[in-house]
Coordinates of C-alpha atoms in Angstrom, one line a residue:
Chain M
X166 CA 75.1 8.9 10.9
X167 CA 73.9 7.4 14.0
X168 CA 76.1 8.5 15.9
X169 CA 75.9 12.0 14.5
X170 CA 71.8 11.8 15.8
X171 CA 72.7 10.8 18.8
X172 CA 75.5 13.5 19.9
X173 CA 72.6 15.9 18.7
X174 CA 70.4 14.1 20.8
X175 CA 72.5 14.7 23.6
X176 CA 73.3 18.0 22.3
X177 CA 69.4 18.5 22.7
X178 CA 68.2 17.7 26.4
X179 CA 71.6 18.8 28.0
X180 CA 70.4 22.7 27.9
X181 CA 67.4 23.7 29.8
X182 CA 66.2 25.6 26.7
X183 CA 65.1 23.0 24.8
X184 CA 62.7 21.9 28.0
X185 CA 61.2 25.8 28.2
X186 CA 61.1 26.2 24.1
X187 CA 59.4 22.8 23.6
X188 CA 56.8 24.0 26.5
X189 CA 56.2 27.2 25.0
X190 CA 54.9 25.3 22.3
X191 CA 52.3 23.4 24.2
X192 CA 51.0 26.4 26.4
X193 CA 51.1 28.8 23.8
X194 CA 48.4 26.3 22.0
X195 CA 46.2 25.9 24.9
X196 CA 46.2 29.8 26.0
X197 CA 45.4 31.0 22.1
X198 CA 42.8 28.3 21.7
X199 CA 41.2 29.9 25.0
X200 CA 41.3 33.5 23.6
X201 CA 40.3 32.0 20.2
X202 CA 37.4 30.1 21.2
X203 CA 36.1 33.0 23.3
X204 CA 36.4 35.4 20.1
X205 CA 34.5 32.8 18.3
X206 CA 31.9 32.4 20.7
X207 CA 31.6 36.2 21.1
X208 CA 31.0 36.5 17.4
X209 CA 28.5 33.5 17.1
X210 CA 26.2 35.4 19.9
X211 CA 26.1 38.6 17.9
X212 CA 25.0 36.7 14.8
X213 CA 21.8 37.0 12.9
X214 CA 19.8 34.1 12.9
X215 CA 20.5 33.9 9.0
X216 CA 23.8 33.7 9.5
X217 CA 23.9 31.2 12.5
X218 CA 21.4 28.8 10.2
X219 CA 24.6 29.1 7.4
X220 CA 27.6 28.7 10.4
X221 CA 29.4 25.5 9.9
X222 CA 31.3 24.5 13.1
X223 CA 34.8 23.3 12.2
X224 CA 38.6 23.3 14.0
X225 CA 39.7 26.5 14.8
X226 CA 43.8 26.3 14.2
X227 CA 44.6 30.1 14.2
X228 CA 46.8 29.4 17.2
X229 CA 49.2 27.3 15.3
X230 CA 49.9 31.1 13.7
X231 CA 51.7 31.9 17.4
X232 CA 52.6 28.0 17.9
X233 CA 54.6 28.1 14.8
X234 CA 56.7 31.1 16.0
X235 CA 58.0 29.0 18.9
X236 CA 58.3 26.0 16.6
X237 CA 59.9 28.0 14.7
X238 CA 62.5 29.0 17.2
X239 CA 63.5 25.3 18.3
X240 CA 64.6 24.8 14.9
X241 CA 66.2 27.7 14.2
X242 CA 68.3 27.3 17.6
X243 CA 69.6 24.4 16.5
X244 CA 72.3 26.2 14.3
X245 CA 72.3 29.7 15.9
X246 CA 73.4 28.5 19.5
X247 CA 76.4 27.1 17.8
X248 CA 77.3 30.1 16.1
X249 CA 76.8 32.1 19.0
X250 CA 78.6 30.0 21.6
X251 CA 81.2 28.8 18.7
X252 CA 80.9 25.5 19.1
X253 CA 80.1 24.9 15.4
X254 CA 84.0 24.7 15.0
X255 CA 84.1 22.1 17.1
X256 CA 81.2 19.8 15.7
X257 CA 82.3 20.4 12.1
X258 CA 85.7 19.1 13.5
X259 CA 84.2 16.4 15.3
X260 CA 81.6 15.2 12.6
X261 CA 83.5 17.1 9.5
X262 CA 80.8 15.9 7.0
X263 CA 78.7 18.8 7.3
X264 CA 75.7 16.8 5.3
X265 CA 75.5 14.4 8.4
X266 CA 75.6 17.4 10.6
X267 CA 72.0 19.1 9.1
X268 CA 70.5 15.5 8.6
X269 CA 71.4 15.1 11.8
X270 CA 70.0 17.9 13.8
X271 CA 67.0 17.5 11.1
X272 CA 65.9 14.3 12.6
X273 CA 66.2 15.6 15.8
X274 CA 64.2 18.7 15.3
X275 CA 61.6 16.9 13.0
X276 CA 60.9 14.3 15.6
X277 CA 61.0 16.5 18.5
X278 CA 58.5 18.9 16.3
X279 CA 56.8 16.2 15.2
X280 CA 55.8 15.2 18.3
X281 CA 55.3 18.7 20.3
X282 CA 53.5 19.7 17.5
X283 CA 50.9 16.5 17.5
X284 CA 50.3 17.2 20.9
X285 CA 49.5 20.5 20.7
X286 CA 47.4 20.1 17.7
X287 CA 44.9 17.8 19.8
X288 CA 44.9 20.1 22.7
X289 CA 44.3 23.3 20.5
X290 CA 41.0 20.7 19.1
X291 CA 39.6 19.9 22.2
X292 CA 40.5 23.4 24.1
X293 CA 38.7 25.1 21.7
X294 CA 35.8 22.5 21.8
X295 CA 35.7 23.0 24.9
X296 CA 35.4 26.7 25.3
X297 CA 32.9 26.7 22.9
X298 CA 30.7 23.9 24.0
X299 CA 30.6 25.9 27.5
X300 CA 29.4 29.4 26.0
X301 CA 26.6 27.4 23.8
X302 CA 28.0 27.4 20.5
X303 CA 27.5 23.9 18.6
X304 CA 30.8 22.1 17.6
X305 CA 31.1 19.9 14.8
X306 CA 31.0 16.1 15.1
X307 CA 34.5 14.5 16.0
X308 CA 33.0 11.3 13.4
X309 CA 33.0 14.1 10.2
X310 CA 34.8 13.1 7.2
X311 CA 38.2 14.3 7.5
X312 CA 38.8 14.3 11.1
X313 CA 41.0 12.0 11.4
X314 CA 43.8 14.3 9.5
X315 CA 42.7 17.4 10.8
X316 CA 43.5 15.5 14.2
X317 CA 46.4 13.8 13.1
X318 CA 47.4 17.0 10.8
X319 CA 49.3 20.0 13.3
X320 CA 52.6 17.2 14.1
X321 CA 53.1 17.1 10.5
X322 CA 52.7 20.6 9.4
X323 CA 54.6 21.8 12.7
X324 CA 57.4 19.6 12.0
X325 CA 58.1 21.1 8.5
X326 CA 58.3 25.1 10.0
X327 CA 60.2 23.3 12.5
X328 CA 62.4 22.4 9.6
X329 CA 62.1 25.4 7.7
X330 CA 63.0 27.7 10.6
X331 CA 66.1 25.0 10.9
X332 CA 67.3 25.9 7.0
X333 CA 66.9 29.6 8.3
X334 CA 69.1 28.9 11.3
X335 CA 71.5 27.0 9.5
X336 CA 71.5 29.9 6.6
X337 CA 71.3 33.3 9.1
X338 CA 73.4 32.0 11.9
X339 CA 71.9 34.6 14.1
X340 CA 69.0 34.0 16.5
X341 CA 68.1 37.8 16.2
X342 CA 68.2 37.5 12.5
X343 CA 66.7 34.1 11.5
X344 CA 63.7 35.0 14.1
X345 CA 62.7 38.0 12.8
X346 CA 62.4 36.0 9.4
X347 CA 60.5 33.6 10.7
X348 CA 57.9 36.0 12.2
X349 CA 57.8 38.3 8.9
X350 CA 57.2 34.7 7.1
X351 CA 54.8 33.2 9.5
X352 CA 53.0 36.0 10.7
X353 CA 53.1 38.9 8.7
X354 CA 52.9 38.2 5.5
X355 CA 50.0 35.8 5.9
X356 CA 48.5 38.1 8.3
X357 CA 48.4 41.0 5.7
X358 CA 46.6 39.2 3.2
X359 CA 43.3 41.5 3.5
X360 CA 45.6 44.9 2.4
X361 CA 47.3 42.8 -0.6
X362 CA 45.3 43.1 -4.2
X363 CA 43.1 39.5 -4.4
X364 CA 45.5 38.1 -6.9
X365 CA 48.7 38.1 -3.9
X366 CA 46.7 37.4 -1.3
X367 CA 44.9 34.1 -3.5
X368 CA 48.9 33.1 -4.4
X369 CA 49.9 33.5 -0.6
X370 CA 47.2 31.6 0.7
X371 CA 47.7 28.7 -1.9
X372 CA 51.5 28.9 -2.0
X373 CA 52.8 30.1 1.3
X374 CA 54.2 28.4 3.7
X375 CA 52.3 28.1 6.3
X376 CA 48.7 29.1 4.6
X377 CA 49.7 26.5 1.9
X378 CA 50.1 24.1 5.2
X379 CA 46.9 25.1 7.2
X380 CA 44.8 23.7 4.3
X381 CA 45.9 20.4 5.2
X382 CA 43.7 21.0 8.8
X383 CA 41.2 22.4 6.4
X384 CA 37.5 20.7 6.2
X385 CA 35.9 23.4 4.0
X386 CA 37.0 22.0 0.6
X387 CA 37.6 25.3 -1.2
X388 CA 37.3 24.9 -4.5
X389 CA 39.7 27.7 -5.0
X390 CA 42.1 27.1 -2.7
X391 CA 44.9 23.4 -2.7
X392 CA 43.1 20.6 -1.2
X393 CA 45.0 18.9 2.3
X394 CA 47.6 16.9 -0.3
X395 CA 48.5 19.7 -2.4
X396 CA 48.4 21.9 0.6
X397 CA 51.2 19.7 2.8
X398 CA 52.6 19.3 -0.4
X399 CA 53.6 22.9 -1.1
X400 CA 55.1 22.9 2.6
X401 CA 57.3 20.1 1.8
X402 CA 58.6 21.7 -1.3
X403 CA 59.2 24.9 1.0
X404 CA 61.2 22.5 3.0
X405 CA 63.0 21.1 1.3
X406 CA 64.4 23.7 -1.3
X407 CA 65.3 25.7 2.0
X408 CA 67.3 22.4 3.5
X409 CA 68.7 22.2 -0.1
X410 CA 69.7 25.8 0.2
X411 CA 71.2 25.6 3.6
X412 CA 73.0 22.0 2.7
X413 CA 75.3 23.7 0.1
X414 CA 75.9 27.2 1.7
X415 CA 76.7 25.1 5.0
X416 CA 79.2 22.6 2.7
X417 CA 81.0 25.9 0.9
X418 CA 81.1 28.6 4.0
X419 CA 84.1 28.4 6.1
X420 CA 82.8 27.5 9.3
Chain Z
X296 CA 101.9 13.2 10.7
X297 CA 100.8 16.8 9.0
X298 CA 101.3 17.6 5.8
X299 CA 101.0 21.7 4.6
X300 CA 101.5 22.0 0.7
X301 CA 101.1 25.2 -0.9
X302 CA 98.5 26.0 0.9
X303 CA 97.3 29.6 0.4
X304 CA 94.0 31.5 1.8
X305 CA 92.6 35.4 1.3
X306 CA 89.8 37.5 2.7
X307 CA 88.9 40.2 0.1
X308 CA 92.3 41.3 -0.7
X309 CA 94.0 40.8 2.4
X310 CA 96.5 37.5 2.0
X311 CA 96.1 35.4 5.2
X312 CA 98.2 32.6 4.6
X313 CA 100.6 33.1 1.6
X314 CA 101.5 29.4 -0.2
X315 CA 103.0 27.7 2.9
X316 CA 104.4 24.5 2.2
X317 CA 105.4 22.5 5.8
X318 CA 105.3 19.5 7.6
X319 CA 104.9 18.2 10.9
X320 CA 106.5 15.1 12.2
X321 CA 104.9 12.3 15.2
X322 CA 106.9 12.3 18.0
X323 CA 107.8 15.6 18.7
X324 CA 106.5 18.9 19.4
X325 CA 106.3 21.3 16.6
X326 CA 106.1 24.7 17.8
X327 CA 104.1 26.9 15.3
X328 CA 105.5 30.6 16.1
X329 CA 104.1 33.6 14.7
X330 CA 103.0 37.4 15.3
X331 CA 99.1 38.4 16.1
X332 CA 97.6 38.2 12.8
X333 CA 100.5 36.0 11.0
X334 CA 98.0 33.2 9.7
X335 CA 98.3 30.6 12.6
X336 CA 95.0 29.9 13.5
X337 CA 93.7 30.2 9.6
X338 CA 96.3 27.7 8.3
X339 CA 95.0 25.4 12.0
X340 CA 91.4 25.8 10.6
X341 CA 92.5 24.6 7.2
X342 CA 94.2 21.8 8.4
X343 CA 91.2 21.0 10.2
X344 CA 88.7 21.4 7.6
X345 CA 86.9 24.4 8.9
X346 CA 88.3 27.0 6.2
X347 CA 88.4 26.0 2.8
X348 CA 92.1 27.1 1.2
X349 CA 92.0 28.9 -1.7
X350 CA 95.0 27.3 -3.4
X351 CA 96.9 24.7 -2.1
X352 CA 96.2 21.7 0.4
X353 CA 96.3 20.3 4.0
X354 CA 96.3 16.5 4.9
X355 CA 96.4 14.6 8.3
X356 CA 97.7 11.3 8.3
X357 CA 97.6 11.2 4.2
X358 CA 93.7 12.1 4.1
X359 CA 91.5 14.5 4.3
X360 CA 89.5 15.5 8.0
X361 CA 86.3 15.0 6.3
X362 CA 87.5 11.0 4.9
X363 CA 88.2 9.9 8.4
X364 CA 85.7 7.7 9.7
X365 CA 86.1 8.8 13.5
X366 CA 88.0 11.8 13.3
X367 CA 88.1 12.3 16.9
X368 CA 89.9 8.8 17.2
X369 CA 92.5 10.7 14.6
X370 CA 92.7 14.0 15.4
X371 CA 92.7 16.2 18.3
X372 CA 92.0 20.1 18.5
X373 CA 91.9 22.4 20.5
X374 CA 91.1 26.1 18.6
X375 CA 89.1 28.1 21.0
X376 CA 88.9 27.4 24.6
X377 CA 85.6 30.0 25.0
X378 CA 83.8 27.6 22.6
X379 CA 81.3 26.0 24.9
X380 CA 77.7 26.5 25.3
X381 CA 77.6 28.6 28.9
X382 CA 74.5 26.4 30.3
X383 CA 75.6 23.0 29.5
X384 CA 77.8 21.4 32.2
X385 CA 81.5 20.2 31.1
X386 CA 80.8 16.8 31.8
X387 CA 77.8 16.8 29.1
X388 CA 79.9 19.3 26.6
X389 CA 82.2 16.4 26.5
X390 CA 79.4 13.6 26.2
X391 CA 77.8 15.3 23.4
X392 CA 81.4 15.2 21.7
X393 CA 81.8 12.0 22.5
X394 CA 78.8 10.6 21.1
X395 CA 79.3 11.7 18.1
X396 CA 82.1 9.3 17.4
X397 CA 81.3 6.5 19.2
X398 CA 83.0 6.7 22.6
X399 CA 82.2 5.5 25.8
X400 CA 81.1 7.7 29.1
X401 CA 84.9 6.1 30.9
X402 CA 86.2 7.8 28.3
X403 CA 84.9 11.1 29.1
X404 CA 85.4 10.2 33.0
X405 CA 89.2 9.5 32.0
X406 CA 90.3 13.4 29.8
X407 CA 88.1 14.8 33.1
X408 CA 90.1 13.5 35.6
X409 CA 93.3 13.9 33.3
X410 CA 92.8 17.5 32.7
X411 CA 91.8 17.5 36.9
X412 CA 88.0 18.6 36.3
X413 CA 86.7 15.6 37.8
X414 CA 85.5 17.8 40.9
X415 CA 84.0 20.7 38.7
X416 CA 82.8 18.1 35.8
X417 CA 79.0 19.1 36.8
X418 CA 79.0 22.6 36.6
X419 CA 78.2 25.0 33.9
X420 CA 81.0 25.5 31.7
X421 CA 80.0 28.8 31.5
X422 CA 80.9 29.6 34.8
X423 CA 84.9 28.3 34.3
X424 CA 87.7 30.5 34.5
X425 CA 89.6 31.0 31.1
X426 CA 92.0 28.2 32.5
X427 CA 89.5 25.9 33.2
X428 CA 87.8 26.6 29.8
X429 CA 91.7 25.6 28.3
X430 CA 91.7 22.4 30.2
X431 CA 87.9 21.6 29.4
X432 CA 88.8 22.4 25.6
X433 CA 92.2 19.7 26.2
X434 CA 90.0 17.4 27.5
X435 CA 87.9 17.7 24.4
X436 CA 91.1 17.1 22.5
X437 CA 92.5 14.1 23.9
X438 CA 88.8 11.7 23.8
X439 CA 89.7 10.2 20.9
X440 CA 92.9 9.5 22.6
X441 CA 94.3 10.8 19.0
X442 CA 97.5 10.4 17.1
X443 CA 97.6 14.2 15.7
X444 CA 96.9 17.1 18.3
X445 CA 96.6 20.4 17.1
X446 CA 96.4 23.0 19.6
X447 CA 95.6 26.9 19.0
X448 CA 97.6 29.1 22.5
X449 CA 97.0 26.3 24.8
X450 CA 99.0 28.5 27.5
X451 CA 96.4 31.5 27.1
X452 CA 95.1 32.4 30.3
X453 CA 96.9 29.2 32.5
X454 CA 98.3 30.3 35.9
X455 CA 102.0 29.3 36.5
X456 CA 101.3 26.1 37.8
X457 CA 98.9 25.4 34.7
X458 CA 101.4 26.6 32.4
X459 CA 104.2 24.1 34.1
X460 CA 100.8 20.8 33.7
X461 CA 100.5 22.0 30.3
X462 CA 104.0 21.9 29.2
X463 CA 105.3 18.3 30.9
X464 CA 101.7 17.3 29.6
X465 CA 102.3 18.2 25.9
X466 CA 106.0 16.9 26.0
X467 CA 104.5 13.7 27.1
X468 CA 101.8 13.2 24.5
X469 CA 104.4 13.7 21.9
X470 CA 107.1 11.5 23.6
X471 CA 104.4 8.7 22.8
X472 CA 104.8 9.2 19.9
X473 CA 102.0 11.5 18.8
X474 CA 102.6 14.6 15.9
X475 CA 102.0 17.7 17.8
X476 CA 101.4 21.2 16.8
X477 CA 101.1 24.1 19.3
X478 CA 100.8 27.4 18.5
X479 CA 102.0 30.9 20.1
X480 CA 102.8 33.6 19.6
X481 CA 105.3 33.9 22.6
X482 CA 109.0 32.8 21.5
X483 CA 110.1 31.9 25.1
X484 CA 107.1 30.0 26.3
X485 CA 107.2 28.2 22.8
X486 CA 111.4 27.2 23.1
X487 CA 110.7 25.5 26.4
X488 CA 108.0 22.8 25.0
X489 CA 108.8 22.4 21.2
X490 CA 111.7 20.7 19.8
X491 CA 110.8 22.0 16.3
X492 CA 109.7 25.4 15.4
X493 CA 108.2 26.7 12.2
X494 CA 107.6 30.3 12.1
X495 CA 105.5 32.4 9.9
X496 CA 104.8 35.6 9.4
X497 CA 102.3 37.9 7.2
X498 CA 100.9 34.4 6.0
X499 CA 104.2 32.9 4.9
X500 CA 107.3 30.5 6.3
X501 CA 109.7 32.6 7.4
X502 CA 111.8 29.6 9.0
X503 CA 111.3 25.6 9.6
X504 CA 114.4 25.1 12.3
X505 CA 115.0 23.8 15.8
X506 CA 115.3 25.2 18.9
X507 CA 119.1 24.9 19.0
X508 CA 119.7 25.8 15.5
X509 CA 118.0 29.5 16.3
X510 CA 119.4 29.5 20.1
X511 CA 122.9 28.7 18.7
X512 CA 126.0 30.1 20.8
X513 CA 126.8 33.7 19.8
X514 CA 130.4 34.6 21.3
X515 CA 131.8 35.3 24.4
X516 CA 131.2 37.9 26.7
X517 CA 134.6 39.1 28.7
X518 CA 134.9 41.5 31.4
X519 CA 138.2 42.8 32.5
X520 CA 140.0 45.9 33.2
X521 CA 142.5 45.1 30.3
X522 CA 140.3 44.7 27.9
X523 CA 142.5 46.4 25.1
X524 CA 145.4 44.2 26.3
X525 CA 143.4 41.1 26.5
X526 CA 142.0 41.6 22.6
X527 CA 145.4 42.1 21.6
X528 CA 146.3 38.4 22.9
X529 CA 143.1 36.8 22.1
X530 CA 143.5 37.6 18.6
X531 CA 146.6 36.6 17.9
X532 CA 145.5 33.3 19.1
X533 CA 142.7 32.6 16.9
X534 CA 140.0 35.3 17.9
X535 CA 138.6 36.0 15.1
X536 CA 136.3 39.4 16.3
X537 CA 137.2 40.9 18.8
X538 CA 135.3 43.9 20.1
X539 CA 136.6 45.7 23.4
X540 CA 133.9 48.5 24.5
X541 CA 135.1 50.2 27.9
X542 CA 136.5 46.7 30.4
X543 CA 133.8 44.4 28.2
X544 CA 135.2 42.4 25.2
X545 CA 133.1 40.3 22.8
X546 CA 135.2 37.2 21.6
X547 CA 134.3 34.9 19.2
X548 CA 135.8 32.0 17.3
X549 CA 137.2 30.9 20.8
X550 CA 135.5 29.2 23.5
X551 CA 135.3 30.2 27.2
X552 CA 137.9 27.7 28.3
X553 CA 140.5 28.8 25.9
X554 CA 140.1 32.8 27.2
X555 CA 140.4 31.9 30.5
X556 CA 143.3 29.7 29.6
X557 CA 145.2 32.6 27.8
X558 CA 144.0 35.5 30.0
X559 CA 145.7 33.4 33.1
X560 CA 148.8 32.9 31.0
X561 CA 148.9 36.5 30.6
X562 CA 147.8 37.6 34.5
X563 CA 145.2 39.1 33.1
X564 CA 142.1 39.6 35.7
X565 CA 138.4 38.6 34.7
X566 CA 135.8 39.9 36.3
X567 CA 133.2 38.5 34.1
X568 CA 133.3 35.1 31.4
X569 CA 130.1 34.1 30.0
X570 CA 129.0 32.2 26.7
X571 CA 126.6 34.5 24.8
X572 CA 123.0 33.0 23.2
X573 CA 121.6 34.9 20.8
X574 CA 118.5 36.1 22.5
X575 CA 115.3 33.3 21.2
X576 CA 113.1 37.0 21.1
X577 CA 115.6 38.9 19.1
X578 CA 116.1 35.9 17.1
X579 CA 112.5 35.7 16.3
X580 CA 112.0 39.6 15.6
X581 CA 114.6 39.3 13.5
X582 CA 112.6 36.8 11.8
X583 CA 109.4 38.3 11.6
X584 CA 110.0 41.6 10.7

């Protein structure tokens, strides 16, 4: 199995892909949490004073929703490349337990995720902090309650659509293909949520991927809506019933 | 050592490999002959795991590809030469490999410089001609330093001078002792290397033979401007077909030295006094059709 991890490893850094993908990730936090902070700030000026006195300052992730695309991608390239190069024949023949194979390239995209995805997490925080503190709009206090896993939160989260866009790889086998899904998933569905009835759109935020996910970055304790455990919770079942999926169809489809 | 039992596949309706039952034996080469479209690579990607038969089975060295601990250490393939990622140099496409079953960067220095990439081992495999891609995809092949190589048109796109490293290459890995299977469609190219053919077509065995055995003498060719005179003699002396066509004469069931012997005793003149081979092509389109 090591060894398996390791020839991914390799696999990995040996292609100047993973170097531009895994930057994508990072810039396309710190440029939405720009434009995000400024559309915040921008809203807070027009405010009524009513509504200013009842504005509660809290992390603004709605750039993960474009950081997740590119997450996305460096999972689901994983598989794709190999199908479209062919080299999947020879890694099955080379490491013909195809298990091993997707754990493999699962520990390599988690951790690389994992840690892109921390990283971008704080500088989406502070970013937007920072944008906002300079046009005068009050930020809430790094000490609150619940903090500590917003901050620590974006690695995790972003590691599982890392994973889930790997399953969609693995099952697709075309980039085209498994990217367009991961959009219409990530983006589209979530982002229509205002035109669906309120039952769908209170089932997708709760129950979705990635809205299920957010809640874990969420300090507003919607009674409605999963708490941060049930949140991350529902994004590990997603997960993992796509790996499970991807697992057998990779063990039973002739390579 | 290969062993092929019953082994069937189909796509849809169409029957790509039709119960073939064949073995393949260490120390020689085993030439695996067979028209566009006959099944070879299918019933290669079987034996390697890749394509799951849909009756019968495929074993190397008594076991399944997926029970091997180290496969590459066991087995060596080479399937598809344009299989490389285009951006990753050959030197790291054969790292990656290695890795994966525990073997050592001298390793990957050593198939380099034994395929002769050692100069070119830093560049983008993407940029290699088709015959480097070959020799990049031997190389790939031999890191395990296997017992079993199974090799998919090795020959495809080689110059003449790669054809002639590829050939006394392959003879050698077999004369030490390793079970080689080469595939081709190409009857000529494939009678030069192997020792043993087995030749299928439409998905099924048409013939497990040698070289010799399909290559066997076929007559003698006469020429001579008494040719009706000369059949006359040659058959009461043993000849047992004899087929005069203008001054040529086909004998057989006597040997060259024997017609020259009786055609001098006679003063007959020869212009011409050849052994005839059956012709490996016709041979093997006889086969095949």
């Amino acid at each position: 199995m090591i060894d398996a991890i390791r020839s991914e490893w390799a696999k990995t850094w040996t292609t100047r892909s993973t170097w531009f993908t895994l930057a994508a990730i990072v810039v396309l936090g710190a440029l939405f949490a720009v434009l995000f902070g400024h559309a915040a700030a921008t809203e807070h000026a027009r405010m009524t004073a009513a509504e200013r006195a009842a504005y509660r300052p809290a992390p603004d992730f709605r750039p993960l929703i474009f950081v997740q695309i590119a997450v996305g991608y460096f999972g689901l390239r994983a598989f794709t490349v190999e199908y479209l190069t062919r080299t999947m024949a020879l890694t099955l023949t080379t490491t013909p337990r195809r298990g091993r194979v997707l754990a493999a390239k699962a520990v390599v995209c988690g951790g690389l995720t994992l840690a892109a995805g921390a990283v971008t997490g704080l500088i989406v925080v502070f970013v937007n902090r920072a944008v906002l503190t300079s046009r005068g709009v009050p930020v809430n206090p790094l000490a609150e309650p619940g903090m500590l896993r917003v901050l620590a939160g974006p690695g995790l989260l972003l590691a599982l659509l890392g994973l889930i866009g790997l399953a969609v790889g693995c099952l697709l086998r075309s980039t085209a293909g498994a990217l367009v899904v991961t959009i219409v998933m990530g983006v589209f569905v979530p982002a229509m949520a205002s035109l669906y009835p309120e039952w769908l759109a209170r089932l997708i935020l709760s129950y979705w991927p990635i809205t299920a996910g957010l809640r874990l970055l969420s300090l507003d304790g919607d009674p409605d809506l999963p708490g941060p455990a049930a949140g991350l919770a529902v994004t590990c079942t997603w997960a993992a019933i796509l790996l499970a999926a991807a697992y057998v169809v990779l063990r039973r489809r002739d390579a | 050592m290969i062993e092929v039992t019953g082994l069937s596949k189909r796509y849809g309706d169409v029957v790509a490999v039709d119960d073939l039952t064949f073995d393949v034996k260490p120390g020689a080469v085993t030439g695996f002959l067979g028209p566009n479209g006959a099944g070879k690579t299918t019933t290669m990607r079987m034996i390697l795991g890749l394509d799951a038969p849909h009756a019968g089975r495929a074993r190397v060295l008594g076991a399944r590809l997926a029970d091997l601990p180290e496969p590459m250490r066991a087995v060596g393939a080479l399937l598809d030469a344009g299989a490389v990622h285009p951006r990753r140099s050959a030197r790291d496409h054969l790292r990656c490999l290695a890795l994966s079953n525990r073997l050592g960067r001298r390793r990957v220095d050593e198939v380099l410089d034994l395929v002769g990439l050692t100069a070119v081992a830093h560049r983008h495999a993407g940029g290699f001609s088709l015959g480097m891609k070959q020799r990049l995809g031997l190389a790939a092949a031999l890191l395990g330093d296997p017992g079993v190589l199974i090799l998919d048109e090795p020959v495809n796109g080689l110059d003449p001078e790669g054809i002639v490293w590829i050939r006394t290459l392959i003879r050698k890995l077999a004369a030490e002792g390793r079970t080689v299977l080469v595939s081709s469609h190409l009857m000529g190219e494939t009678a030069v290397t192997a020792d043993r053919l087995i030749v299928v077509a439409r998905g099924r065995l048409v013939a497990d033979t040698t070289v010799e055995a399909l290559a066997r003498p076929d007559g003698v060719l006469v020429r001579t401007p008494e040719a009706r005179r000369l059949a006359r003699v040659l058959v009461t002396h043993g000849a047992s077909d004899v087929d005069p066509a203008g001054d040529e004469l086909v004998v057989r069931g006597l040997g060259t030295r024997r017609v020259g012997e009786l055609a001098a005793a006679e003063g007959v003149v020869l212009y011409e006094l050849t052994p005839r081979r059956a012709s490996l092509e016709e041979a093997f389109m006889e086969l095949t059709r």
